[in-house]
Amino acid sequence: MLRAVGMVPGSHLVSIEVEPPTRTTDPWLRRLLSLSLKVKGLTVGQFPNAPLAIAFVGGFVSRSTSGAMHDATGVLAVGATAVWAFLELVYGVNWFRHVLGFYSLVGIVMVLAGL
């Protein structure tokens, strides 16, 4: 049964791994940016890629400002989140990431539609 969900018997439930594998001679920042969190062999967390990092920064700036800057960075944050969600839906590394992308896109559409 464990093999059906991609687990190897005797493996850890939660692990922190480097993806793709880096050499110990690589700079520490490259190794830090390559860390990922796995639960039962499924990658559930990674250092944010560019669209998600832009969404975080845009959301933070939007919350911290008002007026035109608030509006522009809010649009930037939602747009970057939509790009990230689409990329996860289409190119996610496993079913969890595909579902996460789908759920995020549905949430963005519902918020924009005012539901």
MMTF fields as JSON, N, C-alpha, C and O atoms, coordinates in Angstrom:
{
  "mmtfVersion": "1.0.0",
  "mmtfProducer": "UNKNOWN",
  "numBonds": 459,
  "numAtoms": 460,
  "numGroups": 115,
  "numChains": 1,
  "numModels": 1,
  "chainsPerModel": [1],
  "groupsPerChain": [115],
  "chainIdList": ["A"],
  "bondAtomList": [4, 2, 8, 6, 12, 10, 16, 14, 20, 18, 24, 22, 28, 26, 32, 30, 36, 34, 40, 38, 44, 42, 48, 46, 52, 50, 56, 54, 60, 58, 64, 62, 68, 66, 72, 70, 76, 74, 80, 78, 84, 82, 88, 86, 92, 90, 96, 94, 100, 98, 104, 102, 108, 106, 112, 110, 116, 114, 120, 118, 124, 122, 128, 126, 132, 130, 136, 134, 140, 138, 144, 142, 148, 146, 152, 150, 156, 154, 160, 158, 164, 162, 168, 166, 172, 170, 176, 174, 180, 178, 184, 182, 188, 186, 192, 190, 196, 194, 200, 198, 204, 202, 208, 206, 212, 210, 216, 214, 220, 218, 224, 222, 228, 226, 232, 230, 236, 234, 240, 238, 244, 242, 248, 246, 252, 250, 256, 254, 260, 258, 264, 262, 268, 266, 272, 270, 276, 274, 280, 278, 284, 282, 288, 286, 292, 290, 296, 294, 300, 298, 304, 302, 308, 306, 312, 310, 316, 314, 320, 318, 324, 322, 328, 326, 332, 330, 336, 334, 340, 338, 344, 342, 348, 346, 352, 350, 356, 354, 360, 358, 364, 362, 368, 366, 372, 370, 376, 374, 380, 378, 384, 382, 388, 386, 392, 390, 396, 394, 400, 398, 404, 402, 408, 406, 412, 410, 416, 414, 420, 418, 424, 422, 428, 426, 432, 430, 436, 434, 440, 438, 444, 442, 448, 446, 452, 450, 456, 454],
  "bondOrderList": [1, 1, 1, 1, 1, 1, 1, 1, 1, 1, 1, 1, 1, 1, 1, 1, 1, 1, 1, 1, 1, 1, 1, 1, 1, 1, 1, 1, 1, 1, 1, 1, 1, 1, 1, 1, 1, 1, 1, 1, 1, 1, 1, 1, 1, 1, 1, 1, 1, 1, 1, 1, 1, 1, 1, 1, 1, 1, 1, 1, 1, 1, 1, 1, 1, 1, 1, 1, 1, 1, 1, 1, 1, 1, 1, 1, 1, 1, 1, 1, 1, 1, 1, 1, 1, 1, 1, 1, 1, 1, 1, 1, 1, 1, 1, 1, 1, 1, 1, 1, 1, 1, 1, 1, 1, 1, 1, 1, 1, 1, 1, 1, 1, 1],
  "groupList": [{"groupName": "MET", "atomNameList": ["N", "CA", "C", "O"], "elementList": ["N", "C", "C", "O"], "formalChargeList": [0, 0, 0, 0], "bondAtomList": [1, 0, 2, 1, 3, 2], "bondOrderList": [1, 1, 2], "singleLetterCode": "M", "chemCompType": "L-PEPTIDE LINKING"}, {"groupName": "LEU", "atomNameList": ["N", "CA", "C", "O"], "elementList": ["N", "C", "C", "O"], "formalChargeList": [0, 0, 0, 0], "bondAtomList": [1, 0, 2, 1, 3, 2], "bondOrderList": [1, 1, 2], "singleLetterCode": "L", "chemCompType": "L-PEPTIDE LINKING"}, {"groupName": "ARG", "atomNameList": ["N", "CA", "C", "O"], "elementList": ["N", "C", "C", "O"], "formalChargeList": [0, 0, 0, 0], "bondAtomList": [1, 0, 2, 1, 3, 2], "bondOrderList": [1, 1, 2], "singleLetterCode": "R", "chemCompType": "L-PEPTIDE LINKING"}, {"groupName": "ALA", "atomNameList": ["N", "CA", "C", "O"], "elementList": ["N", "C", "C", "O"], "formalChargeList": [0, 0, 0, 0], "bondAtomList": [1, 0, 2, 1, 3, 2], "bondOrderList": [1, 1, 2], "singleLetterCode": "A", "chemCompType": "L-PEPTIDE LINKING"}, {"groupName": "VAL", "atomNameList": ["N", "CA", "C", "O"], "elementList": ["N", "C", "C", "O"], "formalChargeList": [0, 0, 0, 0], "bondAtomList": [1, 0, 2, 1, 3, 2], "bondOrderList": [1, 1, 2], "singleLetterCode": "V", "chemCompType": "L-PEPTIDE LINKING"}, {"groupName": "GLY", "atomNameList": ["N", "CA", "C", "O"], "elementList": ["N", "C", "C", "O"], "formalChargeList": [0, 0, 0, 0], "bondAtomList": [1, 0, 2, 1, 3, 2], "bondOrderList": [1, 1, 2], "singleLetterCode": "G", "chemCompType": "PEPTIDE LINKING"}, {"groupName": "PRO", "atomNameList": ["N", "CA", "C", "O"], "elementList": ["N", "C", "C", "O"], "formalChargeList": [0, 0, 0, 0], "bondAtomList": [1, 0, 2, 1, 3, 2], "bondOrderList": [1, 1, 2], "singleLetterCode": "P", "chemCompType": "L-PEPTIDE LINKING"}, {"groupName": "SER", "atomNameList": ["N", "CA", "C", "O"], "elementList": ["N", "C", "C", "O"], "formalChargeList": [0, 0, 0, 0], "bondAtomList": [1, 0, 2, 1, 3, 2], "bondOrderList": [1, 1, 2], "singleLetterCode": "S", "chemCompType": "L-PEPTIDE LINKING"}, {"groupName": "HIS", "atomNameList": ["N", "CA", "C", "O"], "elementList": ["N", "C", "C", "O"], "formalChargeList": [0, 0, 0, 0], "bondAtomList": [1, 0, 2, 1, 3, 2], "bondOrderList": [1, 1, 2], "singleLetterCode": "H", "chemCompType": "L-PEPTIDE LINKING"}, {"groupName": "ILE", "atomNameList": ["N", "CA", "C", "O"], "elementList": ["N", "C", "C", "O"], "formalChargeList": [0, 0, 0, 0], "bondAtomList": [1, 0, 2, 1, 3, 2], "bondOrderList": [1, 1, 2], "singleLetterCode": "I", "chemCompType": "L-PEPTIDE LINKING"}, {"groupName": "GLU", "atomNameList": ["N", "CA", "C", "O"], "elementList": ["N", "C", "C", "O"], "formalChargeList": [0, 0, 0, 0], "bondAtomList": [1, 0, 2, 1, 3, 2], "bondOrderList": [1, 1, 2], "singleLetterCode": "E", "chemCompType": "L-PEPTIDE LINKING"}, {"groupName": "THR", "atomNameList": ["N", "CA", "C", "O"], "elementList": ["N", "C", "C", "O"], "formalChargeList": [0, 0, 0, 0], "bondAtomList": [1, 0, 2, 1, 3, 2], "bondOrderList": [1, 1, 2], "singleLetterCode": "T", "chemCompType": "L-PEPTIDE LINKING"}, {"groupName": "ASP", "atomNameList": ["N", "CA", "C", "O"], "elementList": ["N", "C", "C", "O"], "formalChargeList": [0, 0, 0, 0], "bondAtomList": [1, 0, 2, 1, 3, 2], "bondOrderList": [1, 1, 2], "singleLetterCode": "D", "chemCompType": "L-PEPTIDE LINKING"}, {"groupName": "TRP", "atomNameList": ["N", "CA", "C", "O"], "elementList": ["N", "C", "C", "O"], "formalChargeList": [0, 0, 0, 0], "bondAtomList": [1, 0, 2, 1, 3, 2], "bondOrderList": [1, 1, 2], "singleLetterCode": "W", "chemCompType": "L-PEPTIDE LINKING"}, {"groupName": "LYS", "atomNameList": ["N", "CA", "C", "O"], "elementList": ["N", "C", "C", "O"], "formalChargeList": [0, 0, 0, 0], "bondAtomList": [1, 0, 2, 1, 3, 2], "bondOrderList": [1, 1, 2], "singleLetterCode": "K", "chemCompType": "L-PEPTIDE LINKING"}, {"groupName": "GLN", "atomNameList": ["N", "CA", "C", "O"], "elementList": ["N", "C", "C", "O"], "formalChargeList": [0, 0, 0, 0], "bondAtomList": [1, 0, 2, 1, 3, 2], "bondOrderList": [1, 1, 2], "singleLetterCode": "Q", "chemCompType": "L-PEPTIDE LINKING"}, {"groupName": "PHE", "atomNameList": ["N", "CA", "C", "O"], "elementList": ["N", "C", "C", "O"], "formalChargeList": [0, 0, 0, 0], "bondAtomList": [1, 0, 2, 1, 3, 2], "bondOrderList": [1, 1, 2], "singleLetterCode": "F", "chemCompType": "L-PEPTIDE LINKING"}, {"groupName": "ASN", "atomNameList": ["N", "CA", "C", "O"], "elementList": ["N", "C", "C", "O"], "formalChargeList": [0, 0, 0, 0], "bondAtomList": [1, 0, 2, 1, 3, 2], "bondOrderList": [1, 1, 2], "singleLetterCode": "N", "chemCompType": "L-PEPTIDE LINKING"}, {"groupName": "TYR", "atomNameList": ["N", "CA", "C", "O"], "elementList": ["N", "C", "C", "O"], "formalChargeList": [0, 0, 0, 0], "bondAtomList": [1, 0, 2, 1, 3, 2], "bondOrderList": [1, 1, 2], "singleLetterCode": "Y", "chemCompType": "L-PEPTIDE LINKING"}],
  "groupTypeList": [0, 1, 2, 3, 4, 5, 0, 4, 6, 5, 7, 8, 1, 4, 7, 9, 10, 4, 10, 6, 6, 11, 2, 11, 11, 12, 6, 13, 1, 2, 2, 1, 1, 7, 1, 7, 1, 14, 4, 14, 5, 1, 11, 4, 5, 15, 16, 6, 17, 3, 6, 1, 3, 9, 3, 16, 4, 5, 5, 16, 4, 7, 2, 7, 11, 7, 5, 3, 0, 8, 12, 3, 11, 5, 4, 1, 3, 4, 5, 3, 11, 3, 4, 13, 3, 16, 1, 10, 1, 4, 18, 5, 4, 17, 13, 16, 2, 8, 4, 1, 5, 16, 18, 7, 1, 4, 5, 9, 4, 0, 4, 1, 3, 5, 1],
  "groupIdList": [1, 2, 3, 4, 5, 6, 7, 8, 9, 10, 11, 12, 13, 14, 15, 16, 17, 18, 19, 20, 21, 22, 23, 24, 25, 26, 27, 28, 29, 30, 31, 32, 33, 34, 35, 36, 37, 38, 39, 40, 41, 42, 43, 44, 45, 46, 47, 48, 49, 50, 51, 52, 53, 54, 55, 56, 57, 58, 59, 60, 61, 62, 63, 64, 65, 66, 67, 68, 69, 70, 71, 72, 73, 74, 75, 76, 77, 78, 79, 80, 81, 82, 83, 84, 85, 86, 87, 88, 89, 90, 91, 92, 93, 94, 95, 96, 97, 98, 99, 100, 101, 102, 103, 104, 105, 106, 107, 108, 109, 110, 111, 112, 113, 114, 115],
  "secStructList": [7, 6, 4, 4, 4, 6, 7, 7, 6, 6, 7, 7, 1, 3, 3, 3, 3, 3, 1, 1, 7, 7, 7, 6, 6, 1, 7, 2, 2, 2, 2, 2, 2, 6, 3, 3, 3, 3, 3, 6, 6, 3, 3, 3, 3, 3, 1, 7, 7, 2, 2, 2, 2, 2, 2, 2, 2, 2, 2, 2, 2, 2, 2, 2, 7, 7, 6, 2, 2, 2, 2, 2, 2, 2, 2, 2, 2, 2, 2, 2, 2, 2, 2, 2, 2, 2, 2, 2, 2, 2, 2, 7, 1, 1, 2, 2, 2, 2, 2, 2, 2, 2, 2, 2, 2, 2, 2, 2, 2, 2, 2, 2, 2, 6, 7],
  "xCoordList": [0.817, 0.0, 0.866, 0.519, 1.981, 2.847, 3.397, 3.541, 3.7, 4.232, 3.187, 3.548, 1.9, 0.831, 0.804, 0.424, 1.196, 1.214, 2.614, 2.846, 3.55, 4.885, 5.834, 6.913, 5.471, 6.357, 7.169, 6.708, 8.351, 9.201, 9.106, 9.29, 8.824, 8.757, 10.044, 11.144, 9.895, 11.028, 11.478, 12.403, 10.841, 11.232, 10.569, 9.612, 11.096, 10.574, 9.232, 8.972, 8.384, 7.088, 7.275, 6.655, 8.125, 8.402, 9.907, 10.682, 10.322, 11.745, 11.968, 11.093, 13.158, 13.582, 14.718, 15.731, 14.544, 15.514, 15.92, 15.281, 16.99, 17.454, 17.106, 17.529, 16.33, 15.936, 16.241, 15.835, 16.891, 17.649, 18.872, 19.29, 19.446, 20.608, 21.715, 22.048, 22.268, 23.374, 24.633, 24.58, 25.755, 27.04, 27.362, 26.906, 28.137, 28.51, 29.414, 29.613, 29.963, 30.8, 29.977, 30.512, 28.671, 27.812, 27.67, 27.774, 27.433, 27.241, 26.068, 25.113, 26.153, 25.13, 23.76, 22.747, 23.702, 22.413, 21.736, 20.52, 22.503, 21.931, 21.365, 20.29, 22.079, 21.577, 20.329, 19.392, 20.301, 19.13, 17.912, 16.814, 18.097, 16.985, 16.479, 15.386, 17.253, 16.867, 16.179, 15.814, 15.994, 15.351, 13.885, 13.211, 13.403, 11.975, 11.495, 12.264, 10.22, 9.605, 8.742, 7.879, 8.988, 8.212, 7.478, 8.028, 6.228, 5.419, 4.982, 4.329, 5.342, 5.042, 5.497, 4.811, 6.64, 7.19, 6.633, 7.12, 5.622, 5.036, 5.673, 5.75, 6.126, 6.682, 5.53, 4.691, 5.488, 4.397, 4.888, 4.082, 6.188, 6.704, 8.084, 8.917, 8.322, 9.616, 9.839, 8.912, 11.081, 11.338, 10.541, 10.525, 9.879, 8.999, 9.709, 10.828, 9.045, 9.569, 9.218, 8.579, 9.636, 9.511, 8.074, 7.868, 7.059, 5.708, 5.207, 4.547, 5.518, 5.041, 5.786, 5.189, 7.078, 7.844, 7.319, 7.204, 7.001, 6.431, 5.077, 4.759, 4.278, 2.966, 3.116, 2.373, 4.069, 4.289, 4.704, 4.157, 5.672, 6.152, 5.04, 4.834, 4.323, 3.224, 2.13, 1.6, 1.787, 0.78, 1.215, 0.421, 2.494, 3.015, 2.999, 2.58, 3.461, 3.48, 2.053, 1.783, 1.141, -0.254, -0.875, -1.623, -0.554, -1.097, -0.477, -1.083, 0.741, 1.479, 1.263, 1.716, 0.574, 0.417, -1.059, -1.936, -1.307, -2.681, -2.665, -1.603, -3.843, -3.965, -3.588, -3.847, -2.966, -2.619, -1.603, -1.68, -0.664, 0.341, -0.32, 0.045, -1.29, -2.034, -2.755, -2.701, -3.424, -4.173, -3.243, -3.516, -2.153, -1.235, -0.562, -0.468, -0.1, 0.57, -0.43, -0.07, -1.671, -2.703, -2.979, -3.114, -3.062, -3.251, -2.039, -2.19, -0.851, 0.37, 0.368, 0.726, -0.03, -0.051, -1.058, -0.748, -2.239, -3.255, -2.824, -2.997, -2.268, -1.793, -0.67, -0.67, 0.282, 1.393, 0.9, 1.402, -0.074, -0.65, -1.366, -1.279, -2.061, -2.743, -1.736, -1.966, -0.635, 0.406, 0.979, 1.14, 1.288, 1.821, 0.824, 1.218, -0.446, -1.457, -1.576, -1.695, -1.545, -1.606, -0.393, -0.532, 0.787, 1.995, 1.93, 2.357, 1.403, 1.255, 0.229, 0.432, -0.869, -1.902, -1.359, -1.64, -0.604, -0.135, 1.178, 1.333, 2.114, 3.452, 3.822, 4.993, 2.884, 3.186, 3.843, 3.61, 4.669, 5.458, 4.663, 5.13, 3.482, 2.666, 1.199, 0.865, 0.344, -1.099, -1.446, -2.362, -0.736, -1.015, -0.802, -1.61, 0.283, 0.575, -0.424, -0.769, -0.895, -1.927, -3.224, -3.856, -3.609, -4.826, -4.662, -5.602, -3.476, -3.212, -3.354, -3.934, -2.828, -2.965, -4.414, -4.864, -5.149, -6.559, -7.353, -8.132, -7.158, -7.876, -7.563, -8.453, -6.309, -5.919, -6.562, -7.033, -6.581, -7.226, -8.72, -9.273, -9.367, -10.8, -11.023, -11.954, -10.181, -10.306, -10.115, -10.839, -9.144, -8.912, -10.106, -10.542, -10.634, -11.807, -13.001, -13.72, -13.211, -14.349, -14.185, -15.158, -12.978, -12.749, -12.973, -13.622, -12.434, -12.599, -14.044, -14.475, -14.804, -16.21, -17.088, -18.268, -16.524, -17.28, -18.158, -19.143, -17.825, -18.634, -18.161, -18.721],
  "yCoordList": [-1.194, 0.0, 1.266, 2.252, 1.241, 2.412, 2.73, 3.897, 1.703, 1.93, 2.586, 3.297, 2.36, 2.936, 4.455, 5.125, 5.01, 6.466, 7.035, 8.204, 6.217, 6.717, 6.679, 7.266, 6.006, 5.909, 4.633, 3.607, 4.712, 3.536, 3.05, 3.843, 1.761, 1.254, 1.581, 1.42, 2.037, 2.407, 3.847, 4.279, 4.614, 6.009, 6.876, 6.462, 8.073, 9.005, 9.58, 9.723, 9.906, 10.526, 11.945, 12.324, 12.731, 14.103, 14.236, 13.786, 14.849, 15.043, 16.387, 16.92, 16.913, 18.132, 17.724, 17.188, 17.979, 17.547, 18.723, 19.775, 18.52, 19.514, 19.009, 17.924, 19.805, 19.441, 20.585, 21.706, 20.411, 19.222, 19.11, 20.092, 17.918, 17.75, 18.749, 18.962, 19.348, 20.29, 19.68, 18.765, 20.199, 19.742, 20.542, 21.676, 19.964, 20.686, 21.866, 22.736, 21.908, 23.044, 24.202, 25.288, 23.983, 25.065, 26.122, 25.804, 27.37, 28.431, 28.103, 27.439, 28.574, 28.253, 28.778, 28.155, 29.912, 30.454, 29.541, 29.353, 28.975, 28.045, 26.817, 26.338, 26.306, 25.141, 25.506, 24.711, 26.699, 27.146, 27.279, 26.872, 27.848, 28.044, 26.736, 26.699, 25.661, 24.371, 23.461, 22.337, 23.918, 23.077, 22.86, 23.748, 21.673, 21.406, 20.561, 19.801, 20.706, 19.953, 18.864, 19.129, 17.629, 16.503, 15.837, 15.668, 15.459, 14.694, 13.437, 13.511, 12.302, 11.008, 10.964, 10.401, 11.552, 11.527, 12.571, 12.688, 13.343, 14.384, 15.728, 16.122, 16.429, 17.757, 18.708, 18.957, 19.239, 20.142, 21.563, 22.488, 21.745, 23.087, 23.236, 22.335, 24.379, 24.712, 26.196, 26.94, 26.616, 28.044, 28.659, 28.095, 29.792, 30.343, 30.597, 31.11, 30.23, 30.57, 32.031, 32.688, 32.533, 33.972, 34.496, 35.515, 33.853, 34.419, 34.486, 35.45, 33.472, 33.483, 34.516, 35.158, 34.679, 35.703, 37.096, 37.954, 37.323, 38.609, 38.828, 39.942, 37.763, 37.88, 38.25, 39.094, 37.631, 37.951, 39.409, 40.12, 39.847, 41.228, 42.206, 43.21, 41.914, 42.786, 42.874, 43.955, 41.743, 41.74, 42.528, 43.254, 42.379, 43.116, 44.621, 45.406, 45.012, 46.443, 46.976, 48.1, 46.179, 46.604, 46.851, 47.81, 45.97, 46.137, 47.324, 47.891, 47.701, 48.749, 50.141, 51.122, 50.248, 51.543, 51.849, 51.058, 53.011, 53.391, 54.094, 54.395, 54.349, 55.073, 54.234, 53.032, 54.9, 54.249, 53.126, 52.096, 53.316, 52.275, 51.022, 49.904, 51.21, 50.081, 49.314, 48.085, 50.033, 49.392, 48.648, 47.507, 49.294, 48.695, 47.449, 46.432, 47.516, 46.346, 45.24, 44.063, 45.603, 44.587, 43.814, 42.591, 44.53, 43.879, 43.005, 41.89, 43.508, 42.738, 41.454, 40.391, 41.544, 40.368, 39.333, 38.142, 39.759, 38.821, 38.21, 37.01, 39.017, 38.504, 37.495, 36.455, 37.791, 36.866, 35.581, 34.5, 35.687, 34.492, 33.647, 32.419, 34.274, 33.539, 32.822, 31.68, 33.478, 32.834, 31.639, 30.564, 31.818, 30.723, 29.557, 28.4, 29.852, 28.797, 28.046, 26.821, 28.767, 28.114, 27.206, 26.077, 27.697, 26.88, 25.626, 24.555, 25.746, 24.567, 23.606, 22.392, 24.131, 23.28, 22.491, 21.299, 23.131, 22.495, 21.733, 20.621, 22.319, 21.746, 21.272, 20.976, 21.187, 20.762, 19.392, 18.559, 19.158, 17.92, 16.706, 15.579, 16.902, 15.763, 16.194, 17.354, 15.254, 15.528, 16.602, 17.39, 16.655, 17.666, 19.066, 19.964, 19.253, 20.563, 20.929, 22.101, 19.94, 20.204, 20.663, 21.621, 19.977, 20.343, 21.726, 22.521, 22.014, 23.326, 24.432, 25.48, 24.205, 25.19, 25.382, 26.512, 24.281, 24.364, 25.12, 26.015, 24.764, 25.411, 26.91, 27.728, 27.26, 28.67, 29.441, 30.563, 28.84, 29.511, 29.697, 30.753, 28.683, 28.795, 29.908, 30.7, 29.976, 31.025, 32.414, 33.341, 32.57, 33.874, 34.285, 35.434, 33.355, 33.644, 34.035, 34.982, 33.316, 33.634, 34.999, 35.746, 35.344, 36.674, 37.767, 38.773, 37.569, 38.59, 38.723, 39.803, 37.61, 37.644, 38.196, 38.474, 38.351, 38.888, 37.865, 38.231, 36.607, 35.544, 35.266, 34.406],
  "zCoordList": [0.0, 0.0, 0.0, -0.65, 0.72, 0.749, -0.634, -0.996, -1.398, -2.742, -3.644, -4.582, -3.377, -4.198, -4.097, -5.057, -2.963, -2.796, -2.947, -2.641, -3.418, -3.698, -2.522, -2.596, -1.434, -0.278, -0.342, -0.841, 0.155, 0.268, 1.706, 2.63, 1.922, 3.297, 4.052, 3.523, 5.282, 6.113, 5.948, 6.636, 5.04, 4.854, 5.926, 6.58, 6.086, 7.094, 6.649, 5.454, 7.623, 7.328, 6.803, 5.809, 7.46, 7.055, 6.866, 7.71, 5.766, 5.527, 4.855, 4.174, 5.064, 4.386, 3.472, 3.922, 2.184, 1.195, 0.325, 0.328, -0.411, -1.368, -2.756, -3.154, -3.498, -4.859, -5.798, -5.49, -6.872, -7.239, -6.346, -5.733, -6.27, -5.386, -5.719, -6.884, -4.688, -4.877, -4.294, -3.472, -4.729, -4.201, -2.952, -2.801, -2.064, -0.844, -1.162, -0.315, -2.371, -2.763, -3.316, -3.537, -3.546, -4.022, -2.938, -1.754, -3.319, -2.321, -1.394, -1.796, -0.161, 0.85, 0.431, 0.75, -0.278, -0.694, -1.713, -1.66, -2.633, -3.612, -2.914, -3.275, -1.916, -1.175, -0.384, -0.313, 0.214, 0.97, 0.07, 0.448, -1.12, -2.041, -2.627, -3.193, -2.504, -3.064, -2.053, -2.396, -0.815, 0.196, -0.127, -0.65, 0.189, 0.023, 1.202, 1.79, 1.533, 2.62, 2.011, 1.175, 2.443, 1.929, 3.079, 4.167, 2.827, 3.767, 3.031, 1.99, 3.57, 2.943, 1.489, 0.635, 1.213, -0.13, -1.072, -2.196, -0.659, -1.5, -1.187, -0.023, -2.205, -2.0, -1.708, -2.574, -0.493, -0.105, 0.126, 0.23, 0.205, 0.408, -0.191, -0.093, -0.813, -1.382, -1.174, -0.855, -1.36, -1.343, -2.481, -3.575, -2.273, -3.308, -4.627, -4.655, -5.727, -7.042, -7.323, -6.502, -8.477, -8.763, -8.66, -8.001, -9.278, -9.172, -7.724, -7.336, -6.943, -5.558, -4.718, -3.855, -4.963, -4.247, -4.603, -3.729, -5.874, -6.306, -5.643, -5.226, -5.547, -4.895, -3.424, -2.924, -2.723, -1.311, -1.137, -0.295, -1.938, -1.823, -2.202, -1.52, -3.29, -3.707, -2.656, -2.401, -2.043, -0.987, 0.232, 0.831, 0.6, 1.752, 1.488, 2.339, 0.3, -0.041, -0.137, 0.286, -0.688, -0.8, 0.565, 0.757, 1.515, 2.877, 3.599, 4.509, 3.189, 3.898, 3.325, 3.913, 2.179, 1.527, 1.303, 1.648, 0.72, 0.374, -0.976, -1.522, -1.5, -2.764, -3.967, -4.018, -4.94, -6.201, -6.0, -6.669, -5.093, -4.827, -4.262, -4.627, -3.374, -2.807, -3.912, -3.957, -4.796, -5.881, -6.844, -7.217, -7.241, -8.214, -7.649, -8.336, -6.425, -5.846, -5.512, -5.51, -5.232, -5.032, -6.309, -6.285, -7.427, -8.731, -9.055, -9.554, -8.773, -9.003, -8.18, -8.688, -6.925, -6.052, -6.538, -6.567, -6.914, -7.401, -8.729, -8.942, -9.617, -10.902, -10.74, -11.398, -9.873, -9.639, -8.982, -9.287, -8.085, -7.47, -8.517, -8.48, -9.435, -10.497, -11.398, -11.794, -11.72, -12.532, -11.783, -12.361, -10.503, -9.695, -9.642, -9.792, -9.431, -9.342, -10.661, -10.668, -11.772, -13.082, -13.287, -13.758, -12.936, -13.084, -12.215, -12.647, -11.001, -10.142, -10.715, -10.68, -11.242, -11.82, -13.014, -13.147, -13.86, -15.089, -14.88, -15.384, -14.148, -14.043, -12.644, -12.403, -11.719, -10.354, -10.312, -11.188, -9.291, -9.234, -8.776, -8.936, -8.212, -7.769, -7.688, -7.93, -7.349, -7.333, -6.305, -6.538, -5.172, -4.153, -4.717, -4.48, -5.463, -6.028, -7.129, -7.277, -7.905, -8.911, -8.24, -8.686, -7.174, -6.442, -5.809, -5.804, -5.277, -4.687, -5.724, -5.44, -6.925, -7.998, -8.409, -8.602, -8.546, -8.919, -7.863, -8.191, -6.596, -5.501, -5.459, -5.223, -5.685, -5.664, -6.815, -6.628, -8.003, -9.139, -8.909, -9.218, -8.373, -8.073, -7.052, -7.196, -6.026, -5.02, -5.596, -5.232, -6.493, -7.116, -7.963, -7.908, -8.746, -9.582, -8.712, -9.033, -7.621, -6.737, -6.099, -5.993, -5.672, -5.082, -6.109, -5.822, -7.319, -8.366, -8.82, -9.224, -8.753, -9.139, -8.015, -8.228, -6.842, -5.728, -5.036, -4.395, -5.15, -4.526, -3.107, -2.427]
}
